[in-house]
């Protein structure tokens, strides 16, 4: 790349990328590959780092990448506040208004979707230069690749100054030796991500020209706009944490007629999604399996492996929209009430329910 070809906004020294993801989708590795891509193939300087908790899977992950010309040093190492490119690895993250923090007319956004993007503009209240979407999960499943490499290919197309061969080379260097059998699928995922990413207009279809978003309806909290008493309404809790975005296209399907209520699934599940309630089995009163709480299920399928009678089987999430995070028409669901229609009650999830009671000062 020739010096001066990096697209920098007026007054900015760096090209900045922020990845918003869920642990398990590979955003951390994707950020590292983006950093190596700049140094090894674009002739740029770069830094990259991630932010996540102690147990990544199913929890929020952010990755930050900065580029600058080779003759310049990167002296800023703080999280990226005003990204030139925002990448959202799962559409369920759009429920959090903080995902769009710092975005404006200078920003492009790339969102991984699993269905129609027709209503995406009505749910994204911000003002961006361009919005791009790619069905990363479907591509990854068809290519037997990871979602992060599909997003990497799509990012190359959206950025405009990165070629497909560049990202193929960095993928081969990063994953080829460690996962040689999966390399062909990962390269195919990159190529399809690059070719199948689409820029949207307000009607949810591809557009040849950039389209403007509406202005943000809410401003960031400050001295005058903070909640009274400094209360944080976005508190963390096992009960309230939505783990469904961490699923990789598969989920466990419960066949109640086969269940012998042995409890192995409950003891195996890392997120306590199985709910046993008082009932009757073979003429005896006992605790009976009432099914899964898909709001908290991250699709690890350990329960499927542990079930001795095949009462739990692997299923494609696309074939069971009633158990997905989104309704079939892709309208955002902003309250947990919908999940009660999918089986078990999301607010009676084993010890999670008791924990919430204790946190709230109520009786257990």
XYZ file of C-alpha atoms in Angstrom, residues 10-324:
315
model
C -10.234 15.076 8.857
C -8.449 15.699 12.132
C -7.844 11.999 12.863
C -4.413 10.389 12.964
C -5.602 6.792 13.057
C -8.038 4.509 11.261
C -9.936 2.836 14.114
C -11.989 -0.360 14.204
C -14.171 -1.596 17.071
C -15.538 -5.145 17.173
C -18.635 -5.830 19.287
C -19.184 -9.517 19.923
C -20.096 -12.359 22.245
C -17.480 -14.702 23.665
C -17.158 -17.765 21.450
C -17.559 -16.068 18.058
C -13.834 -15.401 17.637
C -13.690 -11.587 17.803
C -10.493 -11.669 19.874
C -8.638 -13.730 17.250
C -10.188 -11.659 14.468
C -8.786 -8.511 16.058
C -5.329 -10.067 16.246
C -5.472 -11.043 12.584
C -6.533 -7.519 11.630
C -3.535 -6.152 13.500
C -1.128 -8.553 11.790
C -2.762 -7.853 8.444
C -1.802 -4.174 8.605
C 1.823 -4.828 9.516
C 2.541 -7.826 7.293
C 0.549 -6.972 4.154
C -0.506 -3.311 4.125
C 2.712 -1.619 5.163
C 1.018 0.085 8.108
C 1.592 0.289 11.836
C -1.129 -1.180 14.018
C -2.175 -2.072 17.537
C -4.923 -4.440 18.659
C -6.274 -5.610 21.996
C -9.495 -7.016 23.421
C -11.643 -6.477 26.472
C -13.577 -9.311 28.100
C -14.284 -10.947 31.438
C -12.688 -13.955 33.070
C -15.085 -16.415 31.388
C -15.497 -15.349 27.785
C -18.061 -17.740 26.325
C -21.476 -16.130 26.245
C -20.316 -12.778 27.642
C -19.693 -9.459 25.877
C -16.357 -9.047 24.096
C -14.910 -5.921 22.505
C -11.824 -5.753 20.294
C -10.020 -2.579 19.277
C -7.729 -2.110 16.257
C -5.860 1.034 15.203
C -4.019 1.636 11.928
C -1.671 4.445 10.956
C 0.925 5.090 8.261
C 4.279 3.325 8.642
C 6.188 6.532 9.358
C 3.999 7.354 12.352
C 3.896 5.896 15.861
C 0.697 4.864 17.604
C 0.788 6.554 20.991
C -2.844 5.985 21.971
C -3.702 2.690 23.686
C -7.143 3.413 25.125
C -10.406 1.788 23.977
C -11.799 3.153 20.715
C -14.640 5.609 21.291
C -15.322 6.962 17.781
C -14.725 4.084 15.335
C -14.299 4.512 11.611
C -15.607 0.951 11.295
C -17.955 -0.710 13.787
C -18.394 -4.481 13.412
C -21.239 -6.258 15.240
C -20.819 -10.045 15.263
C -24.432 -10.865 16.204
C -27.638 -8.932 15.588
C -28.924 -9.577 19.123
C -26.272 -7.140 20.356
C -28.227 -4.337 18.685
C -30.548 -4.317 21.698
C -27.773 -2.650 23.677
C -27.638 1.077 22.739
C -24.052 1.170 24.007
C -22.965 -0.853 20.978
C -23.436 2.269 18.831
C -21.628 4.608 21.221
C -19.417 7.116 19.423
C -20.692 6.316 15.926
C -21.594 9.137 13.561
C -21.437 10.283 9.965
C -17.777 9.308 9.867
C -18.566 5.667 10.724
C -19.330 2.607 8.663
C -21.039 -0.334 10.347
C -21.038 -4.029 9.485
C -23.636 -6.264 11.165
C -23.866 -10.057 11.059
C -27.526 -10.961 10.531
C -29.335 -14.292 10.375
C -32.358 -13.281 8.328
C -33.981 -10.288 6.683
C -32.495 -6.857 7.353
C -35.691 -5.063 6.350
C -36.364 -3.640 9.823
C -32.771 -3.001 10.775
C -32.965 0.745 10.191
C -35.929 1.139 12.527
C -34.007 -0.578 15.329
C -30.704 1.249 14.872
C -31.133 4.832 16.051
C -27.903 6.465 14.977
C -26.416 8.444 12.129
C -23.873 6.513 10.076
C -22.209 6.893 6.707
C -22.953 3.323 5.586
C -24.537 0.149 6.913
C -23.412 -3.256 5.616
C -24.799 -6.687 6.490
C -23.709 -10.284 5.947
C -25.319 -13.586 6.904
C -22.151 -14.801 8.611
C -23.710 -17.688 10.506
C -25.242 -19.313 7.434
C -22.027 -18.904 5.444
C -19.963 -20.359 8.276
C -22.229 -23.390 8.565
C -22.208 -24.027 4.823
C -18.425 -23.652 4.547
C -17.604 -25.415 7.841
C -15.682 -22.318 8.870
C -15.766 -19.996 11.855
C -17.911 -16.872 11.941
C -14.870 -14.690 12.613
C -13.227 -15.488 9.264
C -16.469 -14.729 7.417
C -16.577 -11.378 9.191
C -12.914 -10.839 8.340
C -13.655 -11.234 4.634
C -16.669 -8.933 4.874
C -14.596 -6.314 6.720
C -12.007 -6.319 3.947
C -14.722 -5.437 1.430
C -16.243 -2.727 3.625
C -12.907 -1.059 4.428
C -12.121 -0.731 0.737
C -8.321 -0.645 1.032
C -7.828 -4.357 1.839
C -7.805 -7.021 -0.870
C -9.239 -10.514 -0.651
C -5.769 -12.024 -1.156
C -4.482 -10.047 1.848
C -6.979 -11.556 4.271
C -6.544 -15.033 2.763
C -2.817 -14.799 3.442
C -3.262 -13.666 7.033
C -5.817 -16.431 7.679
C -3.488 -19.059 6.290
C -0.641 -17.754 8.450
C -2.753 -17.609 11.619
C -4.801 -20.802 11.250
C -3.118 -22.937 8.589
C -0.558 -24.653 10.815
C -2.802 -24.970 13.853
C -5.911 -26.181 12.012
C -4.718 -27.486 8.624
C -7.810 -29.634 8.035
C -10.092 -26.620 8.469
C -8.069 -24.230 6.309
C -9.977 -24.855 3.074
C -13.312 -24.171 4.774
C -11.990 -21.033 6.462
C -10.647 -19.669 3.187
C -13.987 -20.373 1.526
C -15.717 -18.550 4.388
C -13.484 -15.509 3.863
C -14.183 -15.459 0.144
C -17.947 -15.728 0.566
C -17.953 -13.089 3.297
C -16.089 -10.760 0.941
C -18.435 -11.457 -1.962
C -21.777 -11.664 -0.152
C -21.628 -8.618 2.133
C -24.213 -6.005 1.106
C -24.653 -2.304 1.730
C -28.197 -1.376 2.734
C -30.533 1.509 2.221
C -33.542 2.241 4.427
C -35.648 -0.389 2.667
C -33.242 -3.124 3.734
C -31.909 -3.814 0.241
C -28.532 -3.276 -1.408
C -27.870 0.293 -2.441
C -25.288 1.807 -4.733
C -25.014 5.009 -2.705
C -24.485 5.607 1.037
C -27.653 6.225 2.990
C -27.951 8.379 6.098
C -29.381 7.151 9.386
C -31.622 9.222 11.602
C -29.989 11.074 14.468
C -29.600 9.355 17.836
C -32.723 9.825 19.940
C -30.840 9.626 23.227
C -27.639 11.333 24.212
C -24.912 9.727 26.271
C -25.335 10.020 30.033
C -23.590 12.991 31.605
C -23.898 15.238 34.645
C -27.379 16.440 33.688
C -28.730 13.282 32.057
C -27.546 10.569 34.492
C -30.275 8.657 36.397
C -31.203 10.117 39.781
C -28.984 8.746 42.503
C -26.452 7.388 40.024
C -28.411 4.157 39.594
C -27.161 1.864 36.842
C -30.220 0.242 35.180
C -27.989 -2.100 33.120
C -26.796 -4.171 36.065
C -25.341 -7.605 35.452
C -27.054 -10.798 36.587
C -27.037 -14.419 35.549
C -30.798 -14.228 35.206
C -30.798 -11.183 32.962
C -27.796 -12.051 30.754
C -28.960 -13.162 27.304
C -26.625 -15.951 26.138
C -28.500 -16.816 22.942
C -26.164 -14.751 20.692
C -23.277 -17.091 21.541
C -24.955 -20.026 19.768
C -23.168 -21.087 16.591
C -26.202 -22.224 14.600
C -27.154 -25.247 16.703
C -29.240 -25.800 19.818
C -30.520 -28.767 21.860
C -34.046 -29.954 21.091
C -35.912 -31.509 24.046
C -38.139 -34.551 23.336
C -40.142 -34.830 26.536
C -41.658 -38.240 25.679
C -38.206 -39.863 25.819
C -37.034 -38.158 29.019
C -36.480 -40.360 32.086
C -35.806 -37.350 34.361
C -32.374 -38.582 35.380
C -31.023 -35.035 35.756
C -27.758 -35.621 33.883
C -28.515 -32.736 31.558
C -29.007 -30.378 34.491
C -25.770 -31.399 36.181
C -23.868 -31.111 32.882
C -25.249 -27.734 31.763
C -22.837 -24.869 32.576
C -25.637 -22.286 32.518
C -28.407 -24.089 34.427
C -30.992 -23.801 31.665
C -32.918 -26.971 32.579
C -35.874 -26.553 34.906
C -37.143 -29.387 37.043
C -40.501 -28.923 38.759
C -42.762 -31.068 40.890
C -44.696 -33.527 38.780
C -45.462 -37.183 38.199
C -43.442 -39.771 36.290
C -44.523 -43.419 35.954
C -47.070 -42.994 38.717
C -44.651 -41.467 41.206
C -44.378 -37.903 42.391
C -40.924 -36.522 41.594
C -39.082 -33.598 40.038
C -39.848 -33.649 36.305
C -37.841 -32.015 33.528
C -39.876 -29.086 32.221
C -37.515 -28.231 29.345
C -34.921 -25.633 28.471
C -34.732 -21.906 28.963
C -33.372 -20.894 25.540
C -32.802 -17.325 26.708
C -29.788 -18.574 28.685
C -28.759 -21.468 26.411
C -25.500 -20.793 24.541
C -25.707 -23.970 22.439
C -22.684 -25.864 23.786
C -24.648 -29.153 23.317
C -23.060 -30.818 26.353
C -26.532 -31.915 27.382
C -26.970 -33.733 24.058
C -23.776 -35.695 24.698
C -24.798 -36.588 28.258
C -28.404 -37.696 27.642
C -28.588 -41.537 27.843
C -31.950 -41.868 26.038
C -31.652 -39.299 23.221
C -34.267 -37.045 24.810
C -31.984 -34.201 23.752
C -30.854 -34.021 20.136
C -28.906 -31.477 18.109
C -31.023 -29.194 15.940
C -30.428 -26.312 13.547
C -31.473 -23.033 15.112
C -32.702 -21.845 11.714
C -35.257 -24.680 11.725
C -36.649 -23.617 15.113
C -37.370 -19.869 14.974
C -39.664 -20.172 17.991
C -36.558 -20.923 20.071
C -34.381 -18.220 18.527
